[in-house]
């Protein structure tokens, strides 16, 4: 980029991103020396006079380059401190979209090959997480939309059961139970046997997935209900089985569990 006074940016973040891109591509070791509501200043490392200063335009939301000394007398930096995981995540977004299982060492190698900059595997991991957030959305935002999702499920599947108990004072996700009407009605013509199992949810917030599976007349698996709970214990299983028993309303059900040396003390 050819820097000169008077260049306008739509926001401070856009200006900082442009300087970071310039620093990574040219391999110079810039430092952010001032960063507040009224000014942003970048300087090169000690011994180099390169400097850029930007400030907001009066009565506007834009930022303008006020001062620029565009002359370097320094050598190239291999470990660029301005290259953040957020900046790198934007650049590898297309790579993660094409290959969601891309390895961290591949990200490290591609960064070194393209920009001649070295990064750690930890930064590569955070960059990949940011790229996934850009592609799939924030996990926290998806939890905030959970009530809307349950409302759509009940709208498109009448008589289905969807429970999301949470605290009243401070809204906080605790558990989710889901039982579709079609699955519940299909179980009525199946053998009265239900298999129970649970597994870990790998992700930012963790949790446990509890499932209830039956066998249809074709001897195929029939998902009856599932729940997302905070932890797999007696309380969460009792809650899940209570919801399941209320939905199925069958007098004689045989439950099969993979638990060892544990008797399932639950009666419908």
mmCIF file of C-alpha atoms in Angstrom:
data_model
loop_
_atom_site.group_PDB
_atom_site.id
_atom_site.type_symbol
_atom_site.label_atom_id
_atom_site.label_comp_id
_atom_site.label_asym_id
_atom_site.label_seq_id
_atom_site.Cartn_x
_atom_site.Cartn_y
_atom_site.Cartn_z
ATOM 1 C CA UNK A 1 0.000 0.000 0.000
ATOM 2 C CA UNK A 2 1.211 3.503 -0.827
ATOM 3 C CA UNK A 3 0.750 5.597 2.290
ATOM 4 C CA UNK A 4 0.062 9.330 2.095
ATOM 5 C CA UNK A 5 -1.704 11.929 4.281
ATOM 6 C CA UNK A 6 -5.433 12.283 3.696
ATOM 7 C CA UNK A 7 -6.320 8.595 3.169
ATOM 8 C CA UNK A 8 -9.774 7.965 4.651
ATOM 9 C CA UNK A 9 -10.839 4.788 6.454
ATOM 10 C CA UNK A 10 -14.385 3.914 7.459
ATOM 11 C CA UNK A 11 -13.408 3.051 11.027
ATOM 12 C CA UNK A 12 -10.470 2.777 13.387
ATOM 13 C CA UNK A 13 -10.514 -1.006 13.104
ATOM 14 C CA UNK A 14 -10.247 -0.773 9.316
ATOM 15 C CA UNK A 15 -7.211 1.502 9.637
ATOM 16 C CA UNK A 16 -5.521 -0.845 12.128
ATOM 17 C CA UNK A 17 -6.263 -3.835 9.883
ATOM 18 C CA UNK A 18 -4.712 -2.022 6.892
ATOM 19 C CA UNK A 19 -1.547 -1.238 8.863
ATOM 20 C CA UNK A 20 -1.336 -4.832 10.087
ATOM 21 C CA UNK A 21 -1.699 -6.139 6.525
ATOM 22 C CA UNK A 22 1.044 -3.763 5.390
ATOM 23 C CA UNK A 23 3.340 -4.870 8.225
ATOM 24 C CA UNK A 24 2.812 -8.591 7.517
ATOM 25 C CA UNK A 25 3.308 -8.296 3.753
ATOM 26 C CA UNK A 26 6.409 -6.106 4.010
ATOM 27 C CA UNK A 27 7.856 -7.923 7.036
ATOM 28 C CA UNK A 28 8.464 -4.811 9.130
ATOM 29 C CA UNK A 29 8.251 -4.835 12.923
ATOM 30 C CA UNK A 30 5.642 -2.177 13.678
ATOM 31 C CA UNK A 31 4.361 -1.395 17.164
ATOM 32 C CA UNK A 32 1.082 0.180 18.253
ATOM 33 C CA UNK A 33 2.183 3.055 20.494
ATOM 34 C CA UNK A 34 -1.093 5.028 20.821
ATOM 35 C CA UNK A 35 -4.625 3.668 20.687
ATOM 36 C CA UNK A 36 -7.553 5.631 22.103
ATOM 37 C CA UNK A 37 -10.729 7.379 20.960
ATOM 38 C CA UNK A 38 -8.915 10.354 19.438
ATOM 39 C CA UNK A 39 -5.756 8.879 17.888
ATOM 40 C CA UNK A 40 -3.915 5.810 16.671
ATOM 41 C CA UNK A 41 -0.165 5.764 16.110
ATOM 42 C CA UNK A 42 2.132 3.044 14.782
ATOM 43 C CA UNK A 43 5.921 3.208 14.903
ATOM 44 C CA UNK A 44 8.619 0.932 13.596
ATOM 45 C CA UNK A 45 11.203 -0.669 15.847
ATOM 46 C CA UNK A 46 13.980 1.330 17.451
ATOM 47 C CA UNK A 47 16.431 2.785 14.934
ATOM 48 C CA UNK A 48 13.819 3.164 12.149
ATOM 49 C CA UNK A 49 11.955 6.444 11.588
ATOM 50 C CA UNK A 50 8.831 4.950 9.929
ATOM 51 C CA UNK A 51 5.664 6.268 11.596
ATOM 52 C CA UNK A 52 1.969 6.696 10.847
ATOM 53 C CA UNK A 53 -0.670 8.649 12.749
ATOM 54 C CA UNK A 54 -4.445 8.712 12.208
ATOM 55 C CA UNK A 55 -7.303 10.554 13.903
ATOM 56 C CA UNK A 56 -11.100 10.702 13.482
ATOM 57 C CA UNK A 57 -12.619 13.206 11.090
ATOM 58 C CA UNK A 58 -14.661 15.831 12.906
ATOM 59 C CA UNK A 59 -18.440 15.153 12.966
ATOM 60 C CA UNK A 60 -17.906 11.878 11.061
ATOM 61 C CA UNK A 61 -17.316 8.217 11.852
ATOM 62 C CA UNK A 62 -14.352 7.991 9.472
ATOM 63 C CA UNK A 63 -10.639 8.118 10.289
ATOM 64 C CA UNK A 64 -7.972 9.995 8.348
ATOM 65 C CA UNK A 65 -4.214 9.550 8.034
ATOM 66 C CA UNK A 66 -2.696 12.788 9.347
ATOM 67 C CA UNK A 67 1.033 12.022 9.474
ATOM 68 C CA UNK A 68 3.171 9.483 7.628
ATOM 69 C CA UNK A 69 6.941 8.998 7.455
ATOM 70 C CA UNK A 70 7.132 6.272 4.826
ATOM 71 C CA UNK A 71 10.804 5.309 4.896
ATOM 72 C CA UNK A 72 12.273 2.189 6.477
ATOM 73 C CA UNK A 73 15.881 1.712 7.538
ATOM 74 C CA UNK A 74 15.316 -1.619 9.317
ATOM 75 C CA UNK A 75 15.629 -5.281 8.353
ATOM 76 C CA UNK A 76 12.837 -7.803 7.890
ATOM 77 C CA UNK A 77 11.134 -9.317 10.973
ATOM 78 C CA UNK A 78 10.354 -13.059 10.963
ATOM 79 C CA UNK A 79 8.234 -12.994 14.146
ATOM 80 C CA UNK A 80 5.723 -10.234 13.464
ATOM 81 C CA UNK A 81 3.889 -9.226 16.633
ATOM 82 C CA UNK A 82 1.047 -7.514 14.722
ATOM 83 C CA UNK A 83 -0.016 -10.777 13.105
ATOM 84 C CA UNK A 84 -2.869 -11.746 15.426
ATOM 85 C CA UNK A 85 -5.069 -14.840 15.407
ATOM 86 C CA UNK A 86 -8.043 -12.684 14.391
ATOM 87 C CA UNK A 87 -6.207 -11.218 11.391
ATOM 88 C CA UNK A 88 -4.940 -14.645 10.316
ATOM 89 C CA UNK A 89 -8.377 -16.215 10.800
ATOM 90 C CA UNK A 90 -9.869 -13.844 8.207
ATOM 91 C CA UNK A 91 -7.159 -14.796 5.686
ATOM 92 C CA UNK A 92 -7.542 -18.566 6.087
ATOM 93 C CA UNK A 93 -11.338 -18.544 6.090
ATOM 94 C CA UNK A 94 -11.508 -19.903 2.521
ATOM 95 C CA UNK A 95 -8.966 -22.629 3.355
ATOM 96 C CA UNK A 96 -10.995 -23.762 6.371
ATOM 97 C CA UNK A 97 -14.177 -23.740 4.272
ATOM 98 C CA UNK A 98 -12.540 -26.019 1.676
ATOM 99 C CA UNK A 99 -10.914 -28.257 4.289
ATOM 100 C CA UNK A 100 -12.567 -28.074 7.744
ATOM 101 C CA UNK A 101 -10.098 -30.685 9.035
ATOM 102 C CA UNK A 102 -7.002 -28.714 8.078
ATOM 103 C CA UNK A 103 -4.168 -29.431 10.497
ATOM 104 C CA UNK A 104 -2.452 -26.797 12.602
ATOM 105 C CA UNK A 105 0.949 -27.616 11.151
ATOM 106 C CA UNK A 106 -0.465 -26.907 7.680
ATOM 107 C CA UNK A 107 -1.617 -23.458 8.822
ATOM 108 C CA UNK A 108 1.821 -22.777 10.297
ATOM 109 C CA UNK A 109 3.496 -23.900 7.060
ATOM 110 C CA UNK A 110 1.180 -21.879 4.807
ATOM 111 C CA UNK A 111 1.717 -18.752 6.920
ATOM 112 C CA UNK A 112 5.468 -19.156 6.684
ATOM 113 C CA UNK A 113 5.321 -19.824 2.942
ATOM 114 C CA UNK A 114 3.013 -16.932 2.025
ATOM 115 C CA UNK A 115 4.125 -14.155 4.388
ATOM 116 C CA UNK A 116 7.525 -15.410 5.638
ATOM 117 C CA UNK A 117 6.268 -15.127 9.215
ATOM 118 C CA UNK A 118 6.573 -17.701 11.965
ATOM 119 C CA UNK A 119 3.628 -18.462 14.265
ATOM 120 C CA UNK A 120 3.044 -20.958 17.053
ATOM 121 C CA UNK A 121 0.553 -23.838 16.937
ATOM 122 C CA UNK A 122 -1.413 -22.086 19.664
ATOM 123 C CA UNK A 123 -1.916 -19.032 17.450
ATOM 124 C CA UNK A 124 -2.768 -21.289 14.508
ATOM 125 C CA UNK A 125 -5.408 -23.005 16.666
ATOM 126 C CA UNK A 126 -6.959 -19.677 17.681
ATOM 127 C CA UNK A 127 -6.898 -18.515 14.053
ATOM 128 C CA UNK A 128 -8.725 -21.671 12.953
ATOM 129 C CA UNK A 129 -11.322 -21.151 15.698
ATOM 130 C CA UNK A 130 -11.885 -17.570 14.515
ATOM 131 C CA UNK A 131 -12.239 -18.771 10.913
ATOM 132 C CA UNK A 132 -14.851 -21.318 12.037
ATOM 133 C CA UNK A 133 -16.684 -18.545 13.872
ATOM 134 C CA UNK A 134 -16.775 -16.475 10.677
ATOM 135 C CA UNK A 135 -18.102 -19.462 8.731
ATOM 136 C CA UNK A 136 -20.562 -20.946 11.212
ATOM 137 C CA UNK A 137 -21.276 -18.080 13.594
ATOM 138 C CA UNK A 138 -20.488 -17.685 17.255
ATOM 139 C CA UNK A 139 -21.459 -20.568 19.547
ATOM 140 C CA UNK A 140 -22.684 -18.085 22.151
ATOM 141 C CA UNK A 141 -24.943 -16.370 19.609
ATOM 142 C CA UNK A 142 -26.379 -19.748 18.604
ATOM 143 C CA UNK A 143 -27.251 -20.470 22.237
ATOM 144 C CA UNK A 144 -29.063 -17.107 22.344
ATOM 145 C CA UNK A 145 -31.212 -18.286 19.419
ATOM 146 C CA UNK A 146 -32.151 -21.560 21.124
ATOM 147 C CA UNK A 147 -35.608 -20.366 22.217
ATOM 148 C CA UNK A 148 -36.400 -19.318 18.632
ATOM 149 C CA UNK A 149 -35.234 -22.730 17.392
ATOM 150 C CA UNK A 150 -37.508 -24.530 19.875
ATOM 151 C CA UNK A 151 -40.428 -22.322 18.853
ATOM 152 C CA UNK A 152 -39.886 -23.239 15.191
ATOM 153 C CA UNK A 153 -39.700 -26.938 16.092
ATOM 154 C CA UNK A 154 -43.042 -26.735 17.916
ATOM 155 C CA UNK A 155 -44.525 -24.771 15.025
ATOM 156 C CA UNK A 156 -43.448 -27.227 12.308
ATOM 157 C CA UNK A 157 -43.960 -30.349 14.468
ATOM 158 C CA UNK A 158 -47.211 -29.957 16.453
ATOM 159 C CA UNK A 159 -47.493 -31.916 19.724
ATOM 160 C CA UNK A 160 -43.716 -32.342 19.900
ATOM 161 C CA UNK A 161 -41.986 -31.818 23.221
ATOM 162 C CA UNK A 162 -39.257 -29.225 23.695
ATOM 163 C CA UNK A 163 -38.052 -28.193 27.133
ATOM 164 C CA UNK A 164 -35.297 -25.692 27.953
ATOM 165 C CA UNK A 165 -35.303 -25.135 31.723
ATOM 166 C CA UNK A 166 -33.154 -22.225 32.810
ATOM 167 C CA UNK A 167 -32.672 -19.854 35.688
ATOM 168 C CA UNK A 168 -35.201 -17.074 35.967
ATOM 169 C CA UNK A 169 -33.111 -14.171 37.263
ATOM 170 C CA UNK A 170 -30.088 -14.527 34.943
ATOM 171 C CA UNK A 171 -30.935 -16.412 31.715
ATOM 172 C CA UNK A 172 -28.462 -19.277 31.425
ATOM 173 C CA UNK A 173 -28.678 -22.457 29.363
ATOM 174 C CA UNK A 174 -28.958 -25.525 31.546
ATOM 175 C CA UNK A 175 -30.680 -28.360 29.659
ATOM 176 C CA UNK A 176 -32.558 -29.118 26.458
ATOM 177 C CA UNK A 177 -34.966 -32.011 25.842
ATOM 178 C CA UNK A 178 -36.325 -32.831 22.369
ATOM 179 C CA UNK A 179 -38.897 -35.452 21.316
ATOM 180 C CA UNK A 180 -40.505 -35.242 17.881
ATOM 181 C CA UNK A 181 -44.103 -36.317 17.422
ATOM 182 C CA UNK A 182 -43.321 -38.579 14.441
ATOM 183 C CA UNK A 183 -40.647 -40.459 16.392
ATOM 184 C CA UNK A 184 -42.889 -40.813 19.423
ATOM 185 C CA UNK A 185 -45.804 -42.175 17.371
ATOM 186 C CA UNK A 186 -43.530 -44.525 15.434
ATOM 187 C CA UNK A 187 -42.344 -46.092 18.669
ATOM 188 C CA UNK A 188 -45.881 -47.246 19.445
ATOM 189 C CA UNK A 189 -45.599 -49.960 16.776
ATOM 190 C CA UNK A 190 -42.102 -51.009 17.868
ATOM 191 C CA UNK A 191 -40.894 -53.442 20.487
ATOM 192 C CA UNK A 192 -41.079 -51.871 23.982
ATOM 193 C CA UNK A 193 -37.301 -51.740 24.312
ATOM 194 C CA UNK A 194 -35.303 -48.515 24.601
ATOM 195 C CA UNK A 195 -31.540 -48.212 24.557
ATOM 196 C CA UNK A 196 -30.012 -45.396 26.624
ATOM 197 C CA UNK A 197 -26.603 -43.875 26.091
ATOM 198 C CA UNK A 198 -24.667 -40.675 26.625
ATOM 199 C CA UNK A 199 -21.577 -39.056 25.172
ATOM 200 C CA UNK A 200 -19.450 -35.961 25.613
ATOM 201 C CA UNK A 201 -20.029 -32.861 23.491
ATOM 202 C CA UNK A 202 -16.707 -31.538 22.255
ATOM 203 C CA UNK A 203 -16.801 -27.782 21.920
ATOM 204 C CA UNK A 204 -16.399 -24.473 23.655
ATOM 205 C CA UNK A 205 -19.114 -25.101 26.254
ATOM 206 C CA UNK A 206 -18.974 -28.891 26.560
ATOM 207 C CA UNK A 207 -21.880 -30.789 28.081
ATOM 208 C CA UNK A 208 -23.383 -34.249 27.617
ATOM 209 C CA UNK A 209 -25.719 -35.664 24.976
ATOM 210 C CA UNK A 210 -28.254 -38.195 26.303
ATOM 211 C CA UNK A 211 -30.176 -40.334 23.812
ATOM 212 C CA UNK A 212 -33.058 -42.808 23.789
ATOM 213 C CA UNK A 213 -33.067 -45.201 20.812
ATOM 214 C CA UNK A 214 -35.601 -47.856 19.805
ATOM 215 C CA UNK A 215 -35.839 -50.529 17.095
ATOM 216 C CA UNK A 216 -38.418 -50.215 14.310
ATOM 217 C CA UNK A 217 -40.159 -53.202 12.569
ATOM 218 C CA UNK A 218 -37.329 -53.273 10.000
ATOM 219 C CA UNK A 219 -34.849 -53.779 12.829
ATOM 220 C CA UNK A 220 -33.357 -50.342 12.228
ATOM 221 C CA UNK A 221 -32.492 -47.729 14.833
ATOM 222 C CA UNK A 222 -35.294 -45.305 15.692
ATOM 223 C CA UNK A 223 -34.263 -42.131 17.569
ATOM 224 C CA UNK A 224 -37.006 -41.392 20.083
ATOM 225 C CA UNK A 225 -35.674 -38.477 22.117
ATOM 226 C CA UNK A 226 -32.461 -36.733 23.049
ATOM 227 C CA UNK A 227 -31.298 -34.196 25.586
ATOM 228 C CA UNK A 228 -28.346 -31.893 26.134
ATOM 229 C CA UNK A 229 -27.424 -31.616 29.808
ATOM 230 C CA UNK A 230 -24.640 -30.038 31.811
ATOM 231 C CA UNK A 231 -23.255 -33.307 33.196
ATOM 232 C CA UNK A 232 -24.142 -37.006 33.193
ATOM 233 C CA UNK A 233 -25.327 -37.856 36.705
ATOM 234 C CA UNK A 234 -28.373 -39.217 38.541
ATOM 235 C CA UNK A 235 -30.210 -35.890 38.477
ATOM 236 C CA UNK A 236 -29.807 -35.315 34.741
ATOM 237 C CA UNK A 237 -30.728 -38.910 33.868
ATOM 238 C CA UNK A 238 -33.797 -38.793 36.141
ATOM 239 C CA UNK A 239 -34.911 -35.566 34.459
ATOM 240 C CA UNK A 240 -34.389 -37.028 30.982
ATOM 241 C CA UNK A 241 -36.217 -40.285 31.771
ATOM 242 C CA UNK A 242 -39.084 -38.417 33.443
ATOM 243 C CA UNK A 243 -39.623 -36.368 30.281
ATOM 244 C CA UNK A 244 -39.318 -39.509 28.158
ATOM 245 C CA UNK A 245 -41.814 -41.490 30.277
ATOM 246 C CA UNK A 246 -44.358 -38.676 30.107
ATOM 247 C CA UNK A 247 -44.106 -38.560 26.302
ATOM 248 C CA UNK A 248 -44.185 -42.315 25.648
ATOM 249 C CA UNK A 249 -46.840 -43.160 28.264
ATOM 250 C CA UNK A 250 -46.282 -46.900 27.925
ATOM 251 C CA UNK A 251 -47.020 -49.283 30.849
ATOM 252 C CA UNK A 252 -44.180 -51.732 30.190
ATOM 253 C CA UNK A 253 -40.822 -50.534 28.865
ATOM 254 C CA UNK A 254 -37.496 -52.350 29.043
ATOM 255 C CA UNK A 255 -34.498 -50.038 29.256
ATOM 256 C CA UNK A 256 -31.049 -51.141 28.125
ATOM 257 C CA UNK A 257 -28.010 -49.239 29.342
ATOM 258 C CA UNK A 258 -24.289 -49.734 28.822
ATOM 259 C CA UNK A 259 -23.545 -48.884 32.447
ATOM 260 C CA UNK A 260 -21.539 -51.536 34.285
ATOM 261 C CA UNK A 261 -22.476 -52.720 37.781
ATOM 262 C CA UNK A 262 -25.236 -50.132 37.993
ATOM 263 C CA UNK A 263 -28.955 -50.899 38.218
ATOM 264 C CA UNK A 264 -31.313 -48.419 36.573
ATOM 265 C CA UNK A 265 -33.750 -47.642 39.393
ATOM 266 C CA UNK A 266 -36.464 -45.926 37.431
ATOM 267 C CA UNK A 267 -40.117 -46.875 37.276
ATOM 268 C CA UNK A 268 -42.751 -45.505 34.976
#
